[in-house]
Amino acid sequence: MSLCNLNDDVLIHIALYLRRRHLSALTRTCWFLHDALLHLLVHGIVALKRSYLPRFHRFMRHGIRRNPSLSPSLRTLRFYSFNERTGCLSFADAAQVFMKVLQLAPQLTSLTINPAEFLFNPIQLRNAVALVPNLEVLMLSTLTPKYQDALVDVVPRLHTVFLDISWARCRGTLPNFEKARTPSTLLFFRTHRESIVDLSLSLVKLTLESPTLTNLRRLSISDLRLVNADRDLGWVAPLIRLFPRLERLILGVLIDPSGTSTHRELSTLDQATWRSINEWHRKAKDWQLEHGTWTNGLQYLRMRSLLDVYQLGPSCSISHLEIPYAGGNIDTCHTVLYDTAARALSYTVSSLAQLEDDFPDLAAAIARCPSLTHLTLYFASKLKLASTVVSPSLLTERVARTNDIHSHGTPSNA
């Protein structure tokens, strides 16, 4: 039986199992298969480079002429351009072609542009995004503060944003961050305060005067910078004030107003550093005592260590804490687990030295925490749950002596 004799639904079902290059070859065999399967070539994620843009534009233009259903089938488009060979389109020419592609895909719901600054200036980026009014997911990289008006009053359905803002490249080095008087990161979203529910940011500057994202549920920040004006409030104050309905939070590096990361190894902590850590903790607690914290708590919090969580100082309940290691002593670990009333803790074991040096204090703190009921251990791929490497009896003896803790050794690439 010929493929052309198959029912269209059966033919499409078979085609969904083909790789895109094989499907492309199939559509070029005859007009019947071309018309029946062409729209599947843009089904799912379409990733483009600068060198592919002209060919993809010609494909979309000619395909839509013969089969108008091709246009609404394109929903997810990702553009990447790094270290491409010489001779391909310049960024200026690529911007013009990319705008033409967007004009042919008005039903686009997900768009990635990386690097956005090299492809579009602020006005061009605004015009490009305005061509896809149904956009819901937007990923932009290497932006600078001059782009803060690019999203104003466009794409009203936007609910998920991944934004990589290069403050340092625009204004100088990180220590000059405060002197630069750069605007708050959230000014990018001042007309989307009600719609955005999922937000991922790189180097972030937040102040209490920033626009509030009232419906944000999931937030990821790789580097959170505390501005000088809020140095007496700690890092948790702007997070609570600006994202009152937050449920899931992932934080990377905490940076104080001097431009210094607060992350430190336990072995490097001297008496002066401990005083500074306790002071950050106290500031956060005092602010929450006066102004309140997240009413419903957090469902999930991920940071680099329990010591970082201690400096952040949340007073609300947190259902699930995930940390690569503890990083503090028994008292700081116990304070975090007690204050957050954590029910589940995920911990990554990346080396035997960590299991010997870092885990015992954490285990002792867990034994004093009645709220914790689930402990998940992620082991790096180089470690195996074997008696010669990790003794299960050691974990049981240290952790489950007083609590009903469920330990799971899960091999991973953590």
Short mmCIF file of C-alpha atoms in Angstrom, two decimals:
data_model
loop_
_atom_site.label_atom_id
_atom_site.label_comp_id
_atom_site.label_asym_id
_atom_site.label_seq_id
_atom_site.Cartn_x
_atom_site.Cartn_y
_atom_site.Cartn_z
CA MET A 1 0.00 0.00 0.00
CA SER A 2 1.27 3.45 -0.92
CA LEU A 3 1.63 6.15 1.72
CA CYS A 4 -0.64 8.30 -0.41
CA ASN A 5 -3.47 5.81 0.11
CA LEU A 6 -3.38 6.06 3.90
CA ASN A 7 -5.91 8.02 5.87
CA ASP A 8 -4.63 11.52 6.71
CA ASP A 9 -4.82 10.88 10.47
CA VAL A 10 -2.79 7.67 10.13
CA LEU A 11 -0.26 9.42 7.91
CA ILE A 12 0.20 12.26 10.37
CA HIS A 13 0.53 9.81 13.27
CA ILE A 14 3.36 8.02 11.45
CA ALA A 15 5.04 11.29 10.51
CA LEU A 16 5.19 12.41 14.14
CA TYR A 17 7.77 9.69 14.79
CA LEU A 18 10.13 11.00 12.09
CA ARG A 19 13.00 13.36 12.66
CA ARG A 20 12.57 16.77 11.10
CA ARG A 21 15.16 16.20 8.36
CA HIS A 22 13.51 12.92 7.38
CA LEU A 23 10.09 14.54 7.41
CA SER A 24 11.45 17.35 5.22
CA ALA A 25 12.72 14.81 2.69
CA LEU A 26 9.34 13.07 2.71
CA THR A 27 7.45 16.29 1.94
CA ARG A 28 9.62 16.76 -1.16
CA THR A 29 8.65 13.43 -2.75
CA CYS A 30 5.22 14.47 -4.06
CA TRP A 31 2.65 17.24 -3.75
CA PHE A 32 0.22 15.03 -1.83
CA LEU A 33 2.69 14.36 1.00
CA HIS A 34 3.89 17.95 0.79
CA ASP A 35 0.42 19.34 1.43
CA ALA A 36 -0.48 16.74 4.06
CA LEU A 37 2.69 16.93 6.15
CA LEU A 38 4.21 20.37 5.57
CA HIS A 39 2.71 21.87 8.73
CA LEU A 40 4.44 19.19 10.84
CA LEU A 41 7.83 20.67 9.92
CA VAL A 42 7.11 23.58 12.26
CA HIS A 43 5.38 21.45 14.88
CA GLY A 44 7.09 21.68 18.28
CA ILE A 45 10.29 23.70 18.81
CA VAL A 46 11.83 25.38 15.76
CA ALA A 47 15.44 26.48 16.43
CA LEU A 48 17.19 28.83 14.00
CA LYS A 49 20.64 30.27 13.50
CA ARG A 50 21.51 33.38 11.53
CA SER A 51 22.71 31.29 8.60
CA TYR A 52 19.35 29.46 8.45
CA LEU A 53 17.10 32.54 8.56
CA PRO A 54 16.86 33.29 4.79
CA ARG A 55 16.08 29.68 3.91
CA PHE A 56 13.47 29.40 6.67
CA HIS A 57 11.84 32.65 5.57
CA ARG A 58 11.57 31.37 1.98
CA PHE A 59 10.18 28.07 3.27
CA MET A 60 7.49 29.82 5.33
CA ARG A 61 6.56 32.29 2.59
CA HIS A 62 6.17 29.70 -0.18
CA GLY A 63 4.61 27.14 2.16
CA ILE A 64 1.90 29.53 3.33
CA ARG A 65 1.00 30.41 -0.25
CA ARG A 66 0.17 26.78 -0.99
CA ASN A 67 -0.99 25.74 2.51
CA PRO A 68 -2.22 28.58 4.76
CA SER A 69 -2.40 26.19 7.75
CA LEU A 70 1.40 26.36 7.96
CA SER A 71 1.33 29.76 9.66
CA PRO A 72 -0.75 28.90 12.76
CA SER A 73 1.23 25.66 13.18
CA LEU A 74 4.37 27.61 14.14
CA ARG A 75 4.03 28.22 17.89
CA THR A 76 7.57 27.97 19.35
CA LEU A 77 10.53 29.75 17.76
CA ARG A 78 14.07 29.96 19.15
CA PHE A 79 16.82 32.06 17.61
CA TYR A 80 20.45 31.54 18.65
CA SER A 81 23.55 33.13 17.17
CA PHE A 82 26.98 32.57 18.72
CA ASN A 83 30.32 32.19 16.92
CA GLU A 84 28.75 31.48 13.54
CA ARG A 85 30.95 31.12 10.52
CA THR A 86 32.02 34.14 8.55
CA GLY A 87 29.95 34.90 5.51
CA CYS A 88 26.53 34.48 7.12
CA LEU A 89 24.08 37.34 7.55
CA SER A 90 25.12 40.37 9.55
CA PHE A 91 23.03 41.06 12.64
CA ALA A 92 21.42 44.05 10.87
CA ASP A 93 20.36 41.91 7.90
CA ALA A 94 19.31 39.07 10.21
CA ALA A 95 17.05 41.47 12.12
CA GLN A 96 15.18 42.40 8.93
CA VAL A 97 14.70 38.76 7.90
CA PHE A 98 13.65 37.79 11.42
CA MET A 99 10.98 40.50 11.41
CA LYS A 100 9.61 39.06 8.16
CA VAL A 101 9.48 35.60 9.75
CA LEU A 102 7.52 36.97 12.71
CA GLN A 103 5.06 38.62 10.34
CA LEU A 104 4.35 35.16 8.91
CA ALA A 105 3.75 33.66 12.39
CA PRO A 106 1.17 35.82 14.21
CA GLN A 107 0.01 32.82 16.29
CA LEU A 108 3.44 32.39 17.89
CA THR A 109 3.16 31.74 21.64
CA SER A 110 6.82 31.16 22.62
CA LEU A 111 9.81 33.19 21.45
CA THR A 112 13.53 33.04 22.31
CA ILE A 113 16.09 35.58 21.07
CA ASN A 114 19.69 35.01 22.06
CA PRO A 115 21.49 37.42 21.92
CA ALA A 116 18.69 39.99 21.72
CA GLU A 117 20.86 43.10 22.06
CA PHE A 118 22.98 42.23 19.02
CA LEU A 119 19.92 41.59 16.86
CA PHE A 120 17.59 44.45 17.85
CA ASN A 121 17.80 47.90 19.34
CA PRO A 122 15.06 48.74 21.91
CA ILE A 123 12.62 50.14 19.32
CA GLN A 124 13.16 47.22 16.95
CA LEU A 125 12.66 44.71 19.76
CA ARG A 126 9.39 46.36 20.77
CA ASN A 127 8.18 46.32 17.14
CA ALA A 128 9.22 42.68 16.76
CA VAL A 129 7.40 41.52 19.87
CA ALA A 130 4.31 43.53 18.88
CA LEU A 131 4.05 41.36 15.72
CA VAL A 132 3.13 38.33 17.86
CA PRO A 133 0.31 39.58 20.12
CA ASN A 134 -0.52 36.07 21.38
CA LEU A 135 2.94 35.59 22.86
CA GLU A 136 2.89 33.87 26.27
CA VAL A 137 6.52 32.80 26.82
CA LEU A 138 9.47 35.12 26.12
CA MET A 139 13.19 34.44 26.57
CA LEU A 140 15.65 37.30 25.97
CA SER A 141 19.37 37.42 26.71
CA THR A 142 22.14 40.04 26.91
CA LEU A 143 19.74 42.93 27.40
CA THR A 144 20.81 46.16 29.07
CA PRO A 145 18.73 48.69 31.07
CA LYS A 146 18.08 50.79 27.97
CA TYR A 147 15.60 48.07 26.91
CA GLN A 148 13.30 48.66 29.90
CA ASP A 149 10.51 50.09 27.68
CA ALA A 150 10.67 47.35 25.05
CA LEU A 151 7.80 45.32 26.56
CA VAL A 152 5.54 48.17 27.69
CA ASP A 153 1.95 47.80 26.44
CA VAL A 154 2.67 44.86 24.12
CA VAL A 155 1.95 41.10 24.34
CA PRO A 156 -0.73 41.34 27.06
CA ARG A 157 -0.94 37.55 27.46
CA LEU A 158 2.70 37.23 28.52
CA HIS A 159 2.94 34.96 31.58
CA THR A 160 6.43 33.37 31.47
CA VAL A 161 9.61 35.42 31.06
CA PHE A 162 13.31 34.47 31.06
CA LEU A 163 15.41 37.62 31.05
CA ASP A 164 19.19 37.87 31.04
CA ILE A 165 20.17 41.45 31.86
CA SER A 166 23.78 42.50 31.39
CA TRP A 167 24.08 45.39 33.86
CA ALA A 168 27.86 45.18 34.01
CA ARG A 169 28.42 45.38 30.23
CA CYS A 170 26.26 48.47 30.01
CA ARG A 171 27.46 50.38 33.05
CA GLY A 172 30.86 49.00 33.92
CA THR A 173 32.04 46.46 36.43
CA LEU A 174 29.98 44.95 39.23
CA PRO A 175 31.36 47.17 42.05
CA ASN A 176 30.04 50.22 40.11
CA PHE A 177 26.56 48.71 40.04
CA GLU A 178 25.18 51.05 42.71
CA LYS A 179 26.84 54.18 41.38
CA ALA A 180 25.36 53.56 37.94
CA ARG A 181 21.82 54.25 39.23
CA THR A 182 20.48 51.56 36.95
CA PRO A 183 16.70 51.14 37.02
CA SER A 184 14.97 48.32 38.83
CA THR A 185 14.78 45.09 36.86
CA LEU A 186 11.01 44.92 37.28
CA LEU A 187 10.50 48.11 35.27
CA PHE A 188 10.71 45.81 32.24
CA PHE A 189 7.35 44.32 33.32
CA ARG A 190 5.46 47.33 34.66
CA THR A 191 2.54 46.74 32.27
CA HIS A 192 2.47 42.97 32.93
CA ARG A 193 2.11 43.06 36.70
CA GLU A 194 -1.06 40.98 36.64
CA SER A 195 -0.19 38.50 33.91
CA ILE A 196 3.31 37.18 34.71
CA VAL A 197 3.30 34.02 36.83
CA ASP A 198 6.75 32.57 36.02
CA LEU A 199 9.90 34.71 35.96
CA SER A 200 13.57 33.83 35.55
CA LEU A 201 16.22 36.55 35.86
CA SER A 202 20.00 36.85 35.91
CA LEU A 203 21.72 39.70 37.79
CA VAL A 204 18.84 41.45 39.56
CA LYS A 205 18.46 44.74 41.32
CA LEU A 206 15.26 45.01 43.36
CA THR A 207 14.03 47.86 45.54
CA LEU A 208 10.89 48.28 47.60
CA GLU A 209 9.75 50.92 45.08
CA SER A 210 9.85 48.46 42.17
CA PRO A 211 6.56 47.44 40.47
CA THR A 212 4.82 44.61 42.32
CA LEU A 213 4.08 41.42 40.38
CA THR A 214 0.96 40.43 42.24
CA ASN A 215 0.33 37.07 40.57
CA LEU A 216 3.88 35.75 40.29
CA ARG A 217 4.10 32.16 41.50
CA ARG A 218 7.54 30.95 40.38
CA LEU A 219 10.74 33.01 40.55
CA SER A 220 14.35 32.12 39.70
CA ILE A 221 17.22 34.60 40.23
CA SER A 222 20.84 33.68 39.58
CA ASP A 223 22.34 36.76 41.29
CA LEU A 224 20.32 38.95 43.69
CA ARG A 225 21.91 42.31 44.41
CA LEU A 226 20.95 44.24 47.56
CA VAL A 227 20.95 47.98 46.84
CA ASN A 228 22.46 50.42 49.28
CA ALA A 229 19.11 52.01 50.17
CA ASP A 230 17.81 48.67 51.45
CA ARG A 231 20.94 47.49 53.24
CA ASP A 232 19.12 47.63 56.61
CA LEU A 233 16.29 45.39 55.39
CA GLY A 234 18.11 42.32 54.06
CA TRP A 235 17.34 40.42 50.87
CA VAL A 236 14.01 38.90 51.88
CA ALA A 237 12.20 42.24 52.32
CA PRO A 238 11.96 43.21 48.61
CA LEU A 239 11.11 39.61 47.67
CA ILE A 240 8.14 39.55 50.06
CA ARG A 241 6.95 43.04 49.15
CA LEU A 242 7.25 42.65 45.37
CA PHE A 243 6.08 39.03 45.03
CA PRO A 244 3.38 38.56 47.70
CA ARG A 245 1.92 35.35 46.21
CA LEU A 246 5.18 33.60 45.47
CA GLU A 247 5.14 29.79 45.81
CA ARG A 248 8.47 28.56 44.37
CA LEU A 249 11.78 30.40 44.68
CA ILE A 250 15.25 29.56 43.34
CA LEU A 251 18.08 31.87 44.40
CA GLY A 252 21.72 31.72 43.38
CA VAL A 253 24.24 34.24 44.68
CA LEU A 254 23.34 36.88 47.27
CA ILE A 255 25.38 40.05 46.71
CA ASP A 256 25.68 42.75 49.38
CA PRO A 257 25.78 46.50 48.52
CA SER A 258 29.59 46.46 48.32
CA GLY A 259 29.42 43.94 45.47
CA THR A 260 30.65 41.01 47.55
CA SER A 261 29.03 37.60 47.42
CA THR A 262 27.85 36.39 50.82
CA HIS A 263 28.56 32.76 49.93
CA ARG A 264 31.50 31.39 51.93
CA GLU A 265 32.90 28.03 52.84
CA LEU A 266 32.49 27.07 56.50
CA SER A 267 36.24 26.66 56.87
CA THR A 268 36.81 30.34 55.93
CA LEU A 269 34.36 31.81 58.43
CA ASP A 270 36.09 33.89 61.09
CA GLN A 271 34.49 35.68 64.02
CA ALA A 272 33.91 38.92 62.10
CA THR A 273 32.25 37.04 59.25
CA TRP A 274 29.94 35.22 61.66
CA ARG A 275 28.89 38.56 63.14
CA SER A 276 28.07 39.82 59.65
CA ILE A 277 26.06 36.66 58.85
CA ASN A 278 24.08 36.92 62.09
CA GLU A 279 23.45 40.60 61.41
CA TRP A 280 21.93 39.86 58.00
CA HIS A 281 19.77 37.19 59.63
CA ARG A 282 18.62 39.60 62.35
CA LYS A 283 17.72 42.35 59.83
CA ALA A 284 15.52 39.96 57.87
CA LYS A 285 13.75 38.72 60.99
CA ASP A 286 13.13 42.24 62.31
CA TRP A 287 11.62 43.39 59.02
CA GLN A 288 9.28 40.39 58.82
CA LEU A 289 8.26 40.84 62.46
CA GLU A 290 7.08 44.36 61.63
CA HIS A 291 5.77 43.94 58.07
CA GLY A 292 4.91 40.23 57.82
CA THR A 293 6.09 37.47 55.51
CA TRP A 294 4.53 35.28 52.81
CA THR A 295 1.10 34.47 54.24
CA ASN A 296 0.88 30.95 52.81
CA GLY A 297 4.59 30.23 53.03
CA LEU A 298 6.64 28.79 50.17
CA GLN A 299 6.14 25.41 48.56
CA TYR A 300 9.76 25.22 47.43
CA LEU A 301 13.04 27.05 48.05
CA ARG A 302 16.38 26.23 46.46
CA MET A 303 19.62 27.95 47.45
CA ARG A 304 23.31 27.07 47.44
CA SER A 305 23.45 26.18 51.13
CA LEU A 306 21.53 26.34 54.40
CA LEU A 307 23.92 29.10 55.43
CA ASP A 308 22.63 31.18 52.50
CA VAL A 309 19.05 30.45 53.61
CA TYR A 310 20.06 31.56 57.11
CA GLN A 311 21.30 34.91 55.74
CA LEU A 312 18.16 35.32 53.62
CA GLY A 313 16.21 34.77 56.84
CA PRO A 314 12.68 33.72 55.77
CA SER A 315 10.26 33.35 58.70
CA CYS A 316 7.50 31.58 56.77
CA SER A 317 6.91 27.87 56.42
CA ILE A 318 8.69 26.16 53.51
CA SER A 319 7.43 22.77 52.44
CA HIS A 320 10.52 21.69 50.51
CA LEU A 321 14.11 22.92 50.87
CA GLU A 322 16.73 21.92 48.31
CA ILE A 323 20.44 22.61 48.93
CA PRO A 324 23.69 21.26 47.47
CA TYR A 325 25.23 21.28 50.95
CA ALA A 326 24.70 22.72 54.43
CA GLY A 327 27.61 25.16 54.65
CA GLY A 328 26.97 26.12 58.27
CA ASN A 329 27.24 24.73 61.77
CA ILE A 330 24.64 22.79 63.76
CA ASP A 331 23.02 25.92 65.18
CA THR A 332 22.50 27.70 61.85
CA CYS A 333 21.20 24.51 60.22
CA HIS A 334 18.78 23.90 63.08
CA THR A 335 17.61 27.53 63.06
CA VAL A 336 16.74 27.35 59.36
CA LEU A 337 14.93 24.02 59.66
CA TYR A 338 13.05 25.15 62.77
CA ASP A 339 12.07 28.62 61.48
CA THR A 340 10.82 27.29 58.15
CA ALA A 341 9.16 24.17 59.60
CA ALA A 342 10.50 22.31 56.55
CA ARG A 343 8.82 18.98 55.83
CA ALA A 344 11.14 17.83 53.03
CA LEU A 345 14.84 18.39 52.48
CA SER A 346 16.88 17.52 49.39
CA TYR A 347 20.65 17.34 49.80
CA THR A 348 23.36 16.66 47.23
CA VAL A 349 26.38 14.52 48.06
CA SER A 350 29.07 15.37 45.51
CA SER A 351 32.13 13.92 47.28
CA LEU A 352 33.17 11.70 50.18
CA ALA A 353 34.82 14.69 51.84
CA GLN A 354 31.48 16.50 51.85
CA LEU A 355 29.80 13.49 53.45
CA GLU A 356 32.41 13.49 56.20
CA ASP A 357 32.76 17.24 56.78
CA ASP A 358 29.41 18.79 55.89
CA PHE A 359 26.75 16.13 56.42
CA PRO A 360 27.27 15.33 60.15
CA ASP A 361 26.23 18.84 61.31
CA LEU A 362 23.23 18.74 59.00
CA ALA A 363 22.26 15.29 60.27
CA ALA A 364 22.49 16.49 63.87
CA ALA A 365 20.25 19.47 63.05
CA ILE A 366 17.75 17.18 61.30
CA ALA A 367 17.57 14.98 64.39
CA ARG A 368 16.41 18.05 66.37
CA CYS A 369 13.77 19.10 63.81
CA PRO A 370 10.37 17.41 64.44
CA SER A 371 8.70 18.86 61.32
CA LEU A 372 11.03 17.17 58.81
CA THR A 373 9.61 13.90 57.49
CA HIS A 374 11.40 13.36 54.18
CA LEU A 375 15.09 13.51 53.35
CA THR A 376 16.24 12.93 49.78
CA LEU A 377 19.94 12.44 49.09
CA TYR A 378 21.22 12.97 45.57
CA PHE A 379 24.54 11.30 44.89
CA ALA A 380 26.86 12.50 42.14
CA SER A 381 27.40 10.02 39.34
CA LYS A 382 30.93 9.28 40.55
CA LEU A 383 29.54 8.02 43.87
CA LYS A 384 27.58 4.80 44.30
CA LEU A 385 25.43 3.59 47.14
CA ALA A 386 27.74 0.79 48.18
CA SER A 387 29.07 -0.19 51.57
CA THR A 388 32.58 0.68 50.45
CA VAL A 389 31.57 4.24 49.64
CA VAL A 390 28.49 5.25 51.65
CA SER A 391 27.30 3.13 54.49
CA PRO A 392 23.48 3.09 54.68
CA SER A 393 23.80 2.33 58.37
CA LEU A 394 25.71 5.60 58.80
CA LEU A 395 22.85 7.56 57.25
CA THR A 396 20.27 5.71 59.31
CA GLU A 397 22.20 6.13 62.54
CA ARG A 398 22.83 9.85 62.06
CA VAL A 399 19.51 10.92 60.60
CA ALA A 400 16.72 8.56 61.64
CA ARG A 401 17.60 8.11 65.28
CA THR A 402 14.73 10.28 66.51
CA ASN A 403 12.57 10.92 63.46
CA ASP A 404 10.73 8.95 60.85
CA ILE A 405 12.94 10.04 57.98
CA HIS A 406 12.77 8.40 54.56
CA SER A 407 16.22 8.44 52.98
CA HIS A 408 16.60 7.88 49.28
CA GLY A 409 19.97 7.52 47.64
CA THR A 410 19.36 8.57 44.06
CA PRO A 411 22.24 8.42 41.59
CA SER A 412 22.26 11.60 39.51
CA ASN A 413 24.48 14.04 37.70
CA ALA A 414 23.95 16.63 40.38
#
